[in-house]
Amino acid sequence: MEFAMIEIDQASPVEAHLLRGCCMEAERADIVFFRLEGLKDALGAAGHPHLNATIEEIHNTSRLLRELADLSQVHQDRVAVTLDHLNILLPCLSRSLRDITSFYEDKTISKQNRWRKMYHSMTKEANGLLLPQRFILYNRYLLLLRDLLARSPSFDLNAMENLRTQILKLREARGIPPPPVQVGPIVRYDSLATPDVGPPVHWAEQIFSLPLPSRTGFRNQHVSKSLGPHRPWGHLNIPPGSKVLFRRSFNDDKIALIVFIDSRDKCPYFLVRTFHMGGPWYSVFGAHELCIDRDGSSLRLKRWSKTENCSKLWAILYFVTWEELVLMYCTFLSLKAFNTLTVGLAAEDYHMHGEKKLFQATIIDDGYKHSLIVYRDRVTRGLRLHAAVWGGELRQCPVWTAFITHQAASPTWIKRASRHKIRLADIQLYVFCQKYQQQNQRRGAAGAFEIYFVSEEASIRFKDLFHPPTEDEANESPVSPTMS
């Protein structure tokens, strides 16, 4: 990896120390998670549901700790208000993970008895708080810390104080003294206030929060890579007030991608976090500074090297499912296309490798003229609808995509509503445009999605693509052989 080895600024040692602590405890949680998974396999049918719950919560703990550290890189101006809370949580959490390790490594008793002793001893020392509930407590606290860091309107100060009291009691029961000093400012209600009417939700915030209607997995899995150049925490000069759009993790969270809007130039930036020698390292480039292409189950992001005067790989991100790969590709294209700093995109940039175009036609969609394309993926054989801008500077820019699932096999899934209109009974859109309002295309109580084709012939061909006509229907078709 191409690491830029820069010494951490000693002007903020507490922030750096505690946030590195998040990464260290996340790594410890990963180790405990894998050991308990091994213990569960050894116990087999004799396993206990509380063990499964404990494993799941510890895995969540690891993810939340890394997410908190990653988001703190963007919200550096908010880190100070989280420091006291981290100082309360991390020693208690670390002790719990180390205690589990001690019980696990006790070779004088059987694995069955190791789990029993671990569970009952740690429940008893916590005044009856069950072991999985202990990690649920930690995770709820971490979720509130994340909301506090990001100025989320869902942050609940009363809930935070309640959980804080419970963790301090747990520290006391474990013989962990209270934090000796206050390391951050006191959190006040006025510092948490958010406007009654905030800015509209950015479309990219919703893309990866929507459930996937299908999960078409790739056969081969590889390790994602961040190629840098990298810098340590606190050295990226991200301005205060920047807004995180989404975060995606790879390699079981060993690599994370955070996309945010820079508060200074209002443009999207891509931030990759990786680990090197036990510590987190970061690299950030604007969407306008990157190019993207697909290679099988991966997306490759490239940057321009001014020193070498050539294009270089910046990150290789492997995806578990075809759907997630498509969503990331389209999200990147739209963010770059609408970016005021982008010089331009070539027509070929909008075409994702590995797809075959089965159909294309012009539609009127939410009052706009769009191109509707049906793509089939060559690797997974997955089908999707893709709407793109029809003309102008943003021609071919993605507007929305929708994945075709098993529902398409139903005879009621697709229906001709008129000579130019087709209705789809069950389709979920992923929208890549702030102005597009898909509800304007929804019809009836069930919300069928209506597509208006400029050409009647195109509406017939579209329907026939999914439900080919019978021989009798073909003979009755009004479309001439040349139009077919």
Coordinates of C-alpha atoms in Angstrom, one line a residue:
M1 CA 0.0 0.0 0.0
E2 CA 1.1 3.5 -0.7
F3 CA 1.1 5.0 2.8
A4 CA 2.0 8.6 3.5
M5 CA 3.6 8.2 6.9
I6 CA 2.7 11.5 8.7
E7 CA 3.1 11.8 12.5
I8 CA -0.2 12.3 14.4
D9 CA -0.6 15.9 15.6
Q10 CA 0.1 15.9 19.3
A11 CA -2.2 18.9 19.8
S12 CA -5.1 16.6 20.1
P13 CA -3.8 13.4 21.9
V14 CA -7.0 12.6 23.8
E15 CA -9.2 12.5 20.6
A16 CA -6.6 10.4 18.7
H17 CA -6.1 8.1 21.7
L18 CA -9.8 7.4 22.3
L19 CA -10.7 7.0 18.6
R20 CA -7.7 4.6 18.2
G21 CA -9.2 2.9 21.2
C22 CA -12.4 2.3 19.3
C23 CA -10.5 0.6 16.5
M24 CA -8.5 -1.5 19.1
E25 CA -11.6 -2.7 20.9
A26 CA -13.3 -3.4 17.5
E27 CA -10.3 -5.7 16.7
R28 CA -10.6 -7.3 20.1
A29 CA -14.3 -7.8 19.6
D30 CA -13.6 -9.5 16.2
I31 CA -11.2 -12.0 17.9
V32 CA -13.8 -12.8 20.7
F33 CA -16.5 -13.2 18.0
F34 CA -14.5 -15.8 16.1
R35 CA -13.6 -17.6 19.3
L36 CA -17.2 -17.8 20.4
E37 CA -18.2 -19.0 17.0
G38 CA -15.7 -21.8 17.4
L39 CA -17.1 -22.6 20.8
K40 CA -20.6 -22.7 19.4
D41 CA -19.5 -25.2 16.7
A42 CA -17.8 -27.4 19.4
L43 CA -20.9 -27.4 21.5
G44 CA -23.1 -28.4 18.6
A45 CA -26.6 -29.3 19.7
A46 CA -25.7 -28.6 23.2
G47 CA -25.3 -24.9 22.4
H48 CA -27.4 -22.2 24.2
P49 CA -29.5 -19.5 22.6
H50 CA -27.8 -17.0 24.9
L51 CA -24.5 -17.9 23.3
N52 CA -25.9 -17.1 19.8
A53 CA -27.3 -13.8 21.1
T54 CA -23.9 -12.9 22.7
I55 CA -22.0 -13.7 19.4
E56 CA -24.4 -11.6 17.4
E57 CA -24.2 -8.6 19.7
I58 CA -20.4 -8.7 19.9
H59 CA -20.3 -8.7 16.1
N60 CA -22.5 -5.6 16.2
T61 CA -20.2 -4.0 18.7
S62 CA -17.2 -4.4 16.4
R63 CA -19.1 -2.8 13.5
L64 CA -20.4 0.1 15.6
L65 CA -17.0 0.9 17.0
R66 CA -15.5 1.1 13.6
E67 CA -18.4 3.1 12.3
L68 CA -18.0 5.6 15.1
A69 CA -14.3 6.0 14.4
D70 CA -14.9 6.4 10.6
L71 CA -17.7 9.0 11.0
S72 CA -15.5 11.0 13.5
Q73 CA -13.1 11.6 10.6
V74 CA -15.9 13.5 8.8
H75 CA -17.4 15.1 11.9
Q76 CA -14.2 16.2 13.6
D77 CA -15.8 19.3 15.0
R78 CA -18.2 17.0 16.9
V79 CA -15.6 14.6 18.4
A80 CA -15.1 16.6 21.6
V81 CA -18.7 16.1 22.7
T82 CA -18.3 12.3 22.5
L83 CA -15.0 12.0 24.4
D84 CA -16.4 11.7 28.0
H85 CA -18.9 9.1 26.8
L86 CA -16.1 7.1 25.2
N87 CA -14.0 7.4 28.3
I88 CA -16.9 5.8 30.3
L89 CA -17.6 3.0 27.8
L90 CA -14.3 1.8 26.4
P91 CA -12.7 0.6 29.7
C92 CA -15.9 -1.3 30.7
L93 CA -16.3 -2.8 27.2
S94 CA -12.6 -3.8 27.1
R95 CA -12.8 -5.5 30.5
S96 CA -15.9 -7.6 29.3
L97 CA -14.1 -8.7 26.1
R98 CA -10.9 -9.7 28.1
D99 CA -13.0 -11.5 30.7
I100 CA -14.7 -13.6 28.0
T101 CA -11.2 -14.4 26.6
S102 CA -10.0 -15.6 30.0
F103 CA -13.0 -17.9 30.4
Y104 CA -12.5 -19.2 26.8
E105 CA -8.8 -20.0 27.4
D106 CA -9.4 -21.9 30.6
K107 CA -8.2 -25.3 29.4
T108 CA -8.8 -27.0 32.8
I109 CA -12.5 -27.4 32.1
S110 CA -14.5 -28.6 29.1
K111 CA -15.8 -26.2 26.4
Q112 CA -19.3 -26.9 27.6
N113 CA -18.4 -25.8 31.2
R114 CA -16.3 -22.9 29.9
W115 CA -19.5 -21.4 28.4
R116 CA -21.6 -22.1 31.5
K117 CA -19.0 -20.6 33.8
M118 CA -18.5 -17.6 31.6
Y119 CA -22.3 -17.0 31.3
H120 CA -23.2 -17.4 34.9
S121 CA -20.1 -15.7 36.4
M122 CA -20.5 -12.6 34.2
T123 CA -24.2 -12.4 34.8
K124 CA -23.8 -12.6 38.5
E125 CA -21.1 -9.9 38.6
A126 CA -23.4 -7.6 36.7
N127 CA -26.2 -8.0 39.3
G128 CA -28.3 -10.2 37.1
L129 CA -27.7 -8.4 33.8
L130 CA -27.5 -11.3 31.2
L131 CA -24.4 -11.5 29.2
P132 CA -26.0 -10.8 25.8
Q133 CA -28.0 -7.9 27.4
R134 CA -24.7 -6.4 28.5
F135 CA -23.6 -6.1 24.9
I136 CA -27.0 -4.8 23.9
L137 CA -26.4 -2.1 26.5
Y138 CA -23.0 -1.2 25.0
N139 CA -24.5 -1.2 21.5
R140 CA -27.4 1.1 22.3
Y141 CA -24.9 3.5 23.9
L142 CA -22.7 3.4 20.7
L143 CA -25.8 4.0 18.5
L144 CA -26.6 7.1 20.6
L145 CA -23.0 8.2 20.4
R146 CA -23.2 7.9 16.6
D147 CA -26.3 10.1 16.6
L148 CA -24.7 12.6 18.9
L149 CA -21.6 12.8 16.6
A150 CA -23.7 13.3 13.5
R151 CA -26.2 15.8 15.1
S152 CA -29.0 13.3 14.3
P153 CA -32.5 14.7 15.1
S154 CA -33.2 11.2 16.6
F155 CA -30.6 11.7 19.3
D156 CA -32.2 11.2 22.8
L157 CA -30.2 12.8 25.6
N158 CA -32.4 11.3 28.3
A159 CA -31.8 7.8 26.9
M160 CA -28.1 8.6 26.8
E161 CA -28.1 9.6 30.4
N162 CA -30.0 6.5 31.4
L163 CA -27.5 4.2 29.6
R164 CA -24.6 6.1 31.0
T165 CA -25.8 5.5 34.5
Q166 CA -26.2 1.8 33.8
I167 CA -22.6 1.5 32.5
L168 CA -21.2 3.4 35.5
K169 CA -23.0 0.9 37.8
L170 CA -21.5 -1.9 35.7
R171 CA -18.1 -0.4 36.0
E172 CA -18.5 -0.1 39.8
A173 CA -19.7 -3.8 40.1
R174 CA -16.6 -4.8 38.1
G175 CA -14.3 -2.8 40.3
I176 CA -13.5 -0.3 37.5
P177 CA -13.2 3.2 39.0
P178 CA -15.1 6.1 37.5
P179 CA -13.2 8.2 34.9
P180 CA -10.7 10.4 36.9
V181 CA -11.1 13.5 34.7
Q182 CA -13.5 15.1 32.3
V183 CA -11.9 14.9 28.8
G184 CA -14.6 16.6 26.8
P185 CA -17.1 19.5 27.2
I186 CA -20.4 19.0 29.1
V187 CA -23.2 18.2 26.6
R188 CA -26.0 20.7 26.8
Y189 CA -29.4 20.7 25.1
D190 CA -28.6 23.9 23.2
S191 CA -25.5 22.3 21.7
L192 CA -27.7 19.5 20.4
A193 CA -30.4 21.6 18.9
T194 CA -31.3 21.0 15.3
P195 CA -33.4 23.2 13.1
D196 CA -37.2 22.5 13.1
V197 CA -37.0 22.3 9.3
G198 CA -33.7 20.7 8.2
P199 CA -32.4 20.4 4.7
P200 CA -34.1 17.8 2.5
V201 CA -32.9 14.3 2.7
H202 CA -30.3 13.6 -0.1
W203 CA -31.3 10.8 -2.4
A204 CA -28.0 9.0 -1.8
E205 CA -28.9 8.7 1.9
Q206 CA -31.8 6.4 1.0
I207 CA -30.2 4.2 -1.7
F208 CA -28.5 1.7 0.7
S209 CA -31.1 2.0 3.5
L210 CA -33.8 0.4 1.3
P211 CA -34.1 -3.4 1.5
L212 CA -33.0 -5.4 -1.5
P213 CA -35.9 -7.1 -3.2
S214 CA -33.4 -9.9 -4.2
R215 CA -29.9 -10.9 -3.5
T216 CA -28.0 -12.3 -6.4
G217 CA -24.7 -13.5 -5.1
F218 CA -21.4 -13.6 -7.0
R219 CA -19.7 -17.0 -7.0
N220 CA -16.2 -15.9 -6.3
Q221 CA -15.2 -13.6 -3.4
H222 CA -12.0 -11.6 -3.3
V223 CA -10.4 -9.2 -0.9
S224 CA -11.1 -5.5 -1.4
K225 CA -8.1 -3.1 -1.5
S226 CA -7.4 0.5 -0.7
L227 CA -4.3 1.6 -2.6
G228 CA -4.0 5.2 -1.2
P229 CA -2.2 7.5 -0.7
H230 CA -3.3 7.3 2.9
R231 CA -3.1 9.6 5.9
P232 CA -3.7 9.1 9.6
W233 CA -6.8 10.3 11.5
G234 CA -7.3 14.1 11.7
H235 CA -5.1 15.0 8.7
L236 CA -7.6 15.2 5.9
N237 CA -8.8 18.7 6.5
I238 CA -12.5 17.9 6.2
P239 CA -14.5 21.1 7.0
P240 CA -17.0 21.3 9.9
G241 CA -20.6 20.7 9.0
S242 CA -19.9 18.2 6.2
K243 CA -22.7 15.7 5.8
V244 CA -22.3 11.9 5.6
L245 CA -24.5 10.4 2.9
F246 CA -23.7 6.7 3.5
R247 CA -21.1 4.2 4.7
R248 CA -20.4 0.8 3.2
S249 CA -18.0 -1.8 4.6
F250 CA -15.9 -4.5 2.9
N251 CA -13.7 -7.4 4.0
D252 CA -15.8 -7.7 7.2
D253 CA -15.3 -4.0 7.9
K254 CA -11.6 -4.1 7.5
I255 CA -12.2 -1.5 4.7
A256 CA -14.9 1.1 4.8
L257 CA -16.2 3.6 2.2
I258 CA -17.8 6.8 3.5
V259 CA -19.4 9.2 1.0
F260 CA -20.0 12.8 2.3
I261 CA -21.0 16.2 1.0
D262 CA -18.2 18.8 1.7
S263 CA -19.8 21.8 3.6
R264 CA -17.4 24.1 1.8
D265 CA -17.9 23.4 -1.9
K266 CA -21.1 21.4 -1.5
C267 CA -19.6 18.5 -3.6
P268 CA -19.5 14.8 -2.9
Y269 CA -16.3 13.1 -1.7
F270 CA -15.3 9.5 -1.3
L271 CA -13.3 8.5 1.8
V272 CA -11.8 5.1 2.2
R273 CA -10.5 3.7 5.6
T274 CA -8.2 0.8 5.9
F275 CA -5.9 -0.5 8.6
H276 CA -2.1 -0.7 8.6
M277 CA 0.0 -1.9 11.5
G278 CA -3.1 -1.9 13.7
G279 CA -4.1 1.7 13.1
P280 CA -6.7 3.3 10.8
W281 CA -5.5 5.1 7.7
Y282 CA -7.6 7.2 5.4
S283 CA -7.7 8.4 1.8
V284 CA -10.1 10.9 0.3
F285 CA -10.9 12.2 -3.2
G286 CA -13.8 14.1 -4.7
A287 CA -16.2 12.3 -7.1
H288 CA -14.9 14.7 -9.8
E289 CA -11.3 13.4 -9.2
L290 CA -12.2 9.7 -9.7
C291 CA -13.3 7.4 -12.5
I292 CA -15.0 4.0 -12.1
D293 CA -15.3 0.8 -14.0
R294 CA -16.4 -2.8 -13.3
D295 CA -14.3 -5.9 -13.4
G296 CA -16.5 -9.0 -12.6
S297 CA -17.7 -8.7 -9.0
S298 CA -15.6 -5.6 -8.3
L299 CA -15.7 -1.9 -8.9
R300 CA -12.4 -0.2 -9.6
L301 CA -12.0 3.4 -8.6
K302 CA -9.1 5.3 -10.3
R303 CA -7.5 8.7 -9.5
W304 CA -5.1 10.8 -11.5
S305 CA -1.5 10.9 -10.2
K306 CA 0.0 14.4 -10.8
T307 CA 3.5 13.2 -9.9
E308 CA 3.4 10.3 -12.4
N309 CA 1.1 12.0 -14.8
C310 CA -1.1 8.9 -15.3
S311 CA -4.2 7.2 -14.0
K312 CA -3.7 4.9 -10.9
L313 CA -5.9 2.5 -9.0
W314 CA -7.2 4.1 -5.8
A315 CA -9.5 1.3 -4.5
I316 CA -10.8 -2.1 -5.6
L317 CA -14.1 -2.9 -4.0
Y318 CA -15.6 -6.4 -4.2
F319 CA -19.3 -6.9 -3.7
V320 CA -21.2 -9.9 -2.3
T321 CA -24.3 -9.3 -4.5
W322 CA -24.9 -8.0 -8.0
E323 CA -27.6 -5.6 -6.8
E324 CA -25.2 -3.8 -4.4
L325 CA -22.6 -3.4 -7.1
V326 CA -25.2 -1.9 -9.5
L327 CA -26.4 0.5 -6.9
M328 CA -22.9 1.7 -6.1
Y329 CA -22.0 2.1 -9.7
C330 CA -25.1 4.2 -10.5
T331 CA -24.7 6.2 -7.3
F332 CA -21.2 7.1 -8.2
L333 CA -22.2 8.1 -11.8
S334 CA -25.0 10.4 -10.6
L335 CA -23.0 12.0 -7.8
K336 CA -20.2 12.8 -10.3
A337 CA -22.5 13.9 -13.1
F338 CA -24.3 16.4 -10.8
N339 CA -21.1 17.6 -9.3
T340 CA -20.3 21.2 -10.1
L341 CA -16.6 20.5 -10.1
T342 CA -16.9 17.7 -12.7
V343 CA -15.4 18.7 -16.1
G344 CA -17.4 16.1 -18.0
L345 CA -18.2 12.4 -18.5
A346 CA -17.8 10.5 -21.7
A347 CA -20.7 8.5 -23.1
E348 CA -18.8 5.2 -22.4
D349 CA -18.5 6.1 -18.7
Y350 CA -22.2 5.6 -18.3
H351 CA -22.0 2.0 -19.6
M352 CA -21.2 -0.6 -17.0
H353 CA -19.2 -3.5 -18.3
G354 CA -20.7 -7.0 -18.1
E355 CA -24.2 -6.1 -19.1
K356 CA -26.2 -6.8 -22.3
K357 CA -28.9 -4.4 -23.5
L358 CA -32.1 -6.3 -24.2
F359 CA -34.4 -3.3 -24.8
Q360 CA -34.4 0.5 -25.1
A361 CA -37.2 3.0 -25.7
T362 CA -38.2 6.5 -24.9
I363 CA -40.7 7.1 -22.1
I364 CA -42.4 10.1 -20.4
D365 CA -41.5 9.7 -16.7
D366 CA -42.6 12.1 -14.0
G367 CA -43.1 14.8 -16.7
Y368 CA -39.6 14.2 -18.2
K369 CA -38.4 12.4 -21.3
H370 CA -36.2 9.5 -20.2
S371 CA -34.6 6.4 -21.9
L372 CA -35.8 3.1 -20.5
I373 CA -33.3 0.2 -20.9
V374 CA -33.6 -3.4 -19.8
Y375 CA -30.2 -4.9 -19.0
R376 CA -29.2 -8.5 -18.4
D377 CA -26.0 -9.1 -16.3
R378 CA -23.7 -11.6 -18.1
V379 CA -22.3 -13.0 -14.9
T380 CA -25.3 -13.5 -12.7
R381 CA -28.0 -13.4 -15.4
G382 CA -29.9 -10.8 -13.3
L383 CA -32.3 -8.4 -15.0
R384 CA -32.9 -4.8 -14.2
L385 CA -34.8 -1.8 -15.5
H386 CA -32.7 1.4 -15.9
A387 CA -34.1 4.9 -16.6
A388 CA -31.6 7.5 -17.8
V389 CA -31.7 11.2 -18.8
W390 CA -32.8 11.3 -22.5
G391 CA -31.0 14.4 -23.7
G392 CA -29.0 17.5 -22.8
E393 CA -25.7 17.8 -20.8
L394 CA -26.7 15.0 -18.4
R395 CA -27.7 12.6 -21.2
Q396 CA -27.5 8.9 -20.1
C397 CA -27.1 9.9 -16.4
P398 CA -29.0 7.4 -14.2
V399 CA -32.4 8.5 -12.9
W400 CA -33.5 5.2 -11.3
T401 CA -33.0 1.5 -11.5
A402 CA -35.2 -1.5 -10.5
F403 CA -34.4 -5.1 -10.2
I404 CA -36.6 -7.8 -11.8
T405 CA -37.4 -10.5 -9.3
H406 CA -39.3 -13.7 -9.3
Q407 CA -42.5 -11.6 -9.2
A408 CA -42.1 -11.0 -12.9
A409 CA -43.1 -14.6 -13.5
S410 CA -46.6 -13.9 -12.2
P411 CA -49.2 -13.3 -15.0
T412 CA -50.5 -10.3 -13.1
W413 CA -47.1 -8.6 -12.7
I414 CA -47.2 -6.7 -16.0
K415 CA -50.4 -5.2 -17.6
R416 CA -51.2 -3.0 -20.5
A417 CA -53.3 -0.1 -19.2
S418 CA -53.7 1.6 -22.6
R419 CA -51.9 1.6 -26.0
H420 CA -48.9 3.5 -24.6
K421 CA -49.1 2.6 -20.9
I422 CA -47.7 -0.4 -19.0
R423 CA -48.2 -1.1 -15.3
L424 CA -45.9 -3.2 -13.2
A425 CA -47.6 -4.6 -10.1
D426 CA -44.6 -5.0 -7.9
I427 CA -41.4 -3.0 -8.5
Q428 CA -39.1 -1.2 -6.2
L429 CA -37.2 1.9 -7.5
Y430 CA -33.8 3.1 -6.4
V431 CA -33.8 6.8 -7.4
F432 CA -30.5 8.7 -8.2
C433 CA -32.0 12.1 -8.7
Q434 CA -33.3 14.7 -6.2
K435 CA -36.1 16.0 -8.4
Y436 CA -37.6 12.7 -9.5
Q437 CA -40.9 11.9 -7.7
Q438 CA -41.8 8.3 -8.3
Q439 CA -45.2 8.6 -6.6
N440 CA -46.4 10.5 -9.6
Q441 CA -46.1 7.3 -11.6
R442 CA -47.8 5.1 -8.9
R443 CA -51.4 4.1 -9.6
G444 CA -54.2 2.5 -7.5
A445 CA -54.3 1.3 -3.9
A446 CA -51.5 -1.2 -4.6
G447 CA -49.2 1.5 -6.1
A448 CA -48.6 -0.2 -9.4
F449 CA -45.8 1.6 -11.3
E450 CA -47.0 3.1 -14.6
I451 CA -44.6 3.6 -17.6
Y452 CA -45.8 5.7 -20.5
F453 CA -44.0 4.8 -23.8
V454 CA -43.8 7.4 -26.5
S455 CA -44.2 4.6 -29.1
E456 CA -47.1 2.1 -28.9
E457 CA -44.8 -0.4 -30.6
A458 CA -42.3 0.0 -27.7
S459 CA -44.9 -0.8 -25.1
I460 CA -45.8 -4.0 -26.9
R461 CA -42.2 -5.1 -27.2
F462 CA -41.5 -4.3 -23.6
K463 CA -44.5 -6.5 -22.4
D464 CA -43.5 -9.3 -24.8
L465 CA -39.9 -9.3 -23.4
F466 CA -41.2 -10.5 -20.1
H467 CA -44.3 -12.3 -21.1
P468 CA -43.9 -13.5 -24.7
P469 CA -47.3 -13.8 -26.5
T470 CA -48.8 -17.2 -27.3
E471 CA -49.2 -18.2 -30.9
D472 CA -52.8 -17.0 -31.0
E473 CA -51.9 -13.7 -29.4
A474 CA -49.1 -13.2 -31.9
N475 CA -51.4 -13.7 -34.9
E476 CA -53.8 -11.1 -33.4
S477 CA -51.0 -8.6 -32.8
P478 CA -51.5 -5.1 -34.4
V479 CA -47.7 -4.7 -34.8
S480 CA -46.5 -5.4 -38.4
P481 CA -43.6 -7.8 -39.0
T482 CA -41.3 -4.9 -39.9
M483 CA -42.1 -3.1 -36.6
S484 CA -41.4 -6.4 -34.7

